[in-house]
C-alpha positions as a LaTeX table, in Angstrom:
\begin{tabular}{lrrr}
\hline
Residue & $x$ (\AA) & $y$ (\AA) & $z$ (\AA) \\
\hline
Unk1 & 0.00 & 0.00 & 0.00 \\
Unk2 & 1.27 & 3.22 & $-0.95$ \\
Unk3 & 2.02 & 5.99 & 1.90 \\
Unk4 & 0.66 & 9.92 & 1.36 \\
Unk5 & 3.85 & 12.18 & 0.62 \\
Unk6 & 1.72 & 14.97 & 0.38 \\
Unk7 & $-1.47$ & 15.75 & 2.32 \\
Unk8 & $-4.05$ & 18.07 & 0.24 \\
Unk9 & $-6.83$ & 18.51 & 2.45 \\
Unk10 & $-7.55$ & 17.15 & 5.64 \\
Unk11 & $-11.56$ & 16.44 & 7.44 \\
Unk12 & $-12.20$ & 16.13 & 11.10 \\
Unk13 & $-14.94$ & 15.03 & 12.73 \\
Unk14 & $-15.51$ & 14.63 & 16.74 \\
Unk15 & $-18.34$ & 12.17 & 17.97 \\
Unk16 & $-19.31$ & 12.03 & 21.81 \\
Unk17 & $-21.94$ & 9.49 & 23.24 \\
Unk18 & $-25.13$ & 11.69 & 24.82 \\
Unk19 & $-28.81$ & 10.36 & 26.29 \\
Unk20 & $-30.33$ & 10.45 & 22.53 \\
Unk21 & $-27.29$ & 8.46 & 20.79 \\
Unk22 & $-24.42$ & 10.07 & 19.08 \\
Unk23 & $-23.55$ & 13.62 & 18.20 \\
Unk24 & $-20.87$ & 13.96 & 15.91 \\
Unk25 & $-19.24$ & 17.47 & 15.53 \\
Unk26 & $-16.99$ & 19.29 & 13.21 \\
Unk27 & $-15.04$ & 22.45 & 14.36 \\
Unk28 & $-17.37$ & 25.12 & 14.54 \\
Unk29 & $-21.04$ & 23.51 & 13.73 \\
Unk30 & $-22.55$ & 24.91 & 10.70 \\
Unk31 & $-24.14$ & 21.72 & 8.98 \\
Unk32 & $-25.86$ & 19.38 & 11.19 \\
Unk33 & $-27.24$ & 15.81 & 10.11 \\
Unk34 & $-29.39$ & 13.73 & 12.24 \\
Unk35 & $-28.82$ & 9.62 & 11.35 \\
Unk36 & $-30.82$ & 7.13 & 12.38 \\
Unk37 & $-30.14$ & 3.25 & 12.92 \\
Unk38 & $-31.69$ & 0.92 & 10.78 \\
Unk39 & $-35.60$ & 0.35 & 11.69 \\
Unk40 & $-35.77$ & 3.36 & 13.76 \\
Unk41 & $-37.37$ & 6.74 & 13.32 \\
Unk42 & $-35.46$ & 8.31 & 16.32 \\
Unk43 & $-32.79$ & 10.08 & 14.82 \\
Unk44 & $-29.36$ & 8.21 & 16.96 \\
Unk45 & $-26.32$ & 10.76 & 15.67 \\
Unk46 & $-26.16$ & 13.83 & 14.54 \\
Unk47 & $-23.23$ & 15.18 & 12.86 \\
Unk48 & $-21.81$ & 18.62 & 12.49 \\
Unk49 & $-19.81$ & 19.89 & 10.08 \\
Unk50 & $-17.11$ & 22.74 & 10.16 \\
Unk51 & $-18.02$ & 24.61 & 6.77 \\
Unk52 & $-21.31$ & 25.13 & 4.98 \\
Unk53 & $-20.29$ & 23.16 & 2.05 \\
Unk54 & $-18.71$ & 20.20 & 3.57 \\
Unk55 & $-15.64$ & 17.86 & 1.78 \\
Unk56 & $-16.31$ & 14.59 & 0.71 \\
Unk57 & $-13.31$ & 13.92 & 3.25 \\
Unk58 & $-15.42$ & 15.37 & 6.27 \\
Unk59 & $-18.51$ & 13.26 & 5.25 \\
Unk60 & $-17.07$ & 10.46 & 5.16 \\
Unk61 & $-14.73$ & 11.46 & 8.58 \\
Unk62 & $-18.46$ & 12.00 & 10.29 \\
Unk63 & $-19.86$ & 8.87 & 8.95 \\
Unk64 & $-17.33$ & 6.73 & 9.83 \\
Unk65 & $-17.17$ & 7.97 & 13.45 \\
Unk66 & $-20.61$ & 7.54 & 14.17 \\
Unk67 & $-20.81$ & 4.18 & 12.73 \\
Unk68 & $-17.54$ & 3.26 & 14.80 \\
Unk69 & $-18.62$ & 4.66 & 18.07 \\
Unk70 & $-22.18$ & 2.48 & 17.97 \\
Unk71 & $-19.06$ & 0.07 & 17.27 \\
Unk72 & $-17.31$ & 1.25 & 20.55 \\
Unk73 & $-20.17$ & 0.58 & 22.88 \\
Unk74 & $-20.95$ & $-3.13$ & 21.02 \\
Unk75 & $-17.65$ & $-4.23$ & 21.58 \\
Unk76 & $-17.33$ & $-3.04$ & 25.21 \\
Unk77 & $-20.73$ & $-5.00$ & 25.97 \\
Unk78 & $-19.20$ & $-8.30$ & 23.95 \\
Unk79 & $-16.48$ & $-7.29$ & 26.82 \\
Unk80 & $-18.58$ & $-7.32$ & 29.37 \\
Unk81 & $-16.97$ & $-3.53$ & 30.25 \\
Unk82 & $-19.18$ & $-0.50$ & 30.74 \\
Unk83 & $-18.44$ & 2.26 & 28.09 \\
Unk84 & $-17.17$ & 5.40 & 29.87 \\
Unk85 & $-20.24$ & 8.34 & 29.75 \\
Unk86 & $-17.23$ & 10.09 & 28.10 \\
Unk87 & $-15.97$ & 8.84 & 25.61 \\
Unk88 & $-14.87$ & 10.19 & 22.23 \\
Unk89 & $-13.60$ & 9.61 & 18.74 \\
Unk90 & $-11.64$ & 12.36 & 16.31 \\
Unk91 & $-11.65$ & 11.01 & 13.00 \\
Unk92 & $-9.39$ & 12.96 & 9.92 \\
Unk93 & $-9.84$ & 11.54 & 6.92 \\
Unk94 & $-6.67$ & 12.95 & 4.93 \\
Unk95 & $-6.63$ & 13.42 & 0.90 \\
Unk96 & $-2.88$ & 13.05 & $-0.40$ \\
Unk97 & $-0.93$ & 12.79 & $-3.28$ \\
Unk98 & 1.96 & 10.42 & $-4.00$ \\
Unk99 & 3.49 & 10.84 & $-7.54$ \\
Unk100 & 0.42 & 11.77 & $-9.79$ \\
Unk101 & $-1.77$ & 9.05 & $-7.58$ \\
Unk102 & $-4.82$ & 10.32 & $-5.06$ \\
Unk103 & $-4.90$ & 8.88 & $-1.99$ \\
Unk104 & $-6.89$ & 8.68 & 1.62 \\
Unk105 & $-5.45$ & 8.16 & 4.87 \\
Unk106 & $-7.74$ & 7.90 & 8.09 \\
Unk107 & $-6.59$ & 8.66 & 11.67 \\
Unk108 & $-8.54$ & 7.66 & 14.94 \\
Unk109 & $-8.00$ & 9.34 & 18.26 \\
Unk110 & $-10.09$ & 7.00 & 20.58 \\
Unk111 & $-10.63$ & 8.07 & 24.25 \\
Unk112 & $-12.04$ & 5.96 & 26.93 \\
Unk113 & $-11.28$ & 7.66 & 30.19 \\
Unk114 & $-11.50$ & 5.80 & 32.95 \\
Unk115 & $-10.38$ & 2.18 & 31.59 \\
Unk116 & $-6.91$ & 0.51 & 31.70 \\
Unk117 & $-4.72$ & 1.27 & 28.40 \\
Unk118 & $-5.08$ & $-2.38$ & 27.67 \\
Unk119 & $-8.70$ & $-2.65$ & 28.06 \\
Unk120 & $-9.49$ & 0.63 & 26.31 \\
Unk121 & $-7.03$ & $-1.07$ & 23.30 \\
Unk122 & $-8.61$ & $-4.19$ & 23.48 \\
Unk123 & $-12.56$ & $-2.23$ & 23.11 \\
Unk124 & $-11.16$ & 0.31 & 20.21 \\
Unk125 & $-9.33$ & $-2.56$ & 18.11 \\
Unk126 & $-12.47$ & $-5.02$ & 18.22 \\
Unk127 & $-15.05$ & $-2.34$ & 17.44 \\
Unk128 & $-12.35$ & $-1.58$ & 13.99 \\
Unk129 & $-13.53$ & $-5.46$ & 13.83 \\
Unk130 & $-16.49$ & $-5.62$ & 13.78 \\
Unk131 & $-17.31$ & $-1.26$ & 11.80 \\
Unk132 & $-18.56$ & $-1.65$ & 8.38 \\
Unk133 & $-16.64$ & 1.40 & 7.24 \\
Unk134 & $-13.46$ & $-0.11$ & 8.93 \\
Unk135 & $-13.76$ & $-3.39$ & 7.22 \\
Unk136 & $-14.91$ & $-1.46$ & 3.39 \\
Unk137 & $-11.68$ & 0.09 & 3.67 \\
Unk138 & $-9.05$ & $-2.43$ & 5.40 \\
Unk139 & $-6.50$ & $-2.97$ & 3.20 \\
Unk140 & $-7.09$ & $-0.07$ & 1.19 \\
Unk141 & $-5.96$ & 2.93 & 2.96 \\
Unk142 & $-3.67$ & 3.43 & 6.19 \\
Unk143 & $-5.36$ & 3.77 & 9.68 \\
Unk144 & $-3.62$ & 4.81 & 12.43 \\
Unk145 & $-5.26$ & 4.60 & 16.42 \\
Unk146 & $-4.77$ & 6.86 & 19.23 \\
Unk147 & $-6.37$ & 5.26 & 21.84 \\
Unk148 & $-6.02$ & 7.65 & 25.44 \\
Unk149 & $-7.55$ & 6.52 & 28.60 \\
Unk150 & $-7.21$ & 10.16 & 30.40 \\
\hline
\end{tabular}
């Protein structure tokens, strides 16, 4: 797989757990977008986005983070571990350049306060298990984990 030499653009997103489901947030708020799960009318996340028109690169960063956090909390129960009220993932989704080539790049800074650095490894690597968007794109791009526990 080839590595980014140069990084063109760069989207962020920044999910949190809350009483209603997810809320995913950009920088400064100005698009919001209420998901739902599958079979249910209650919207579950809602994602913010940092500029009126957003980047393909911040869609997909705010997808992909409320998809893996719903992740998060279904591998911590497989765990038999309560998910921290806190917890929170940053997801960039970078857009590079190596020769003449386009490519995407996708780090995740995971933060489960509260739980040993092993345990809060073991919940963020099997919820990249078990994410749809996590498996689509295994193998295709580079992902790189933070995972904090403070």
């Amino acid at each position: 797989m080839s590595k980014i030499e140069k990084v063109l653009a760069t989207g962020k997103s920044h999910t949190t757990l809350n009483r209603a489901g997810t809320t995913s947030r950009g920088h400064n708020g100005k698009l919001d977008i209420e998901l739902s799960t599958p079979g249910s009318a209650q919207p579950a996340h809602v994602f913010a986005d940092t500029q009126p028109h957003p980047t393909a690169e911040q869609l997909f960063a705010g997808a992909w983070s409320a998809c893996y956090i719903a992740a998060l909390g279904l591998a911590a129960k497989d765990l038999k571990v309560a998910i921290p009220a806190d917890v929170c993932v940053e997801i960039e989704i970078d857009l590079g350049q190596t020769g003449t080539g386009y490519l995407l790049q996708a780090g995740f800074n995971v933060r489960l306060p509260g739980l040993t650095h092993e345990m809060a490894c073991a919940i963020a690597h099997a919820a990249d298990q078990m994410c749809p968007y996590s498996k689509a794109t295994r193998g295709n791009i580079d992902v790189y984990f933070d995972v904090q526990t403070s």
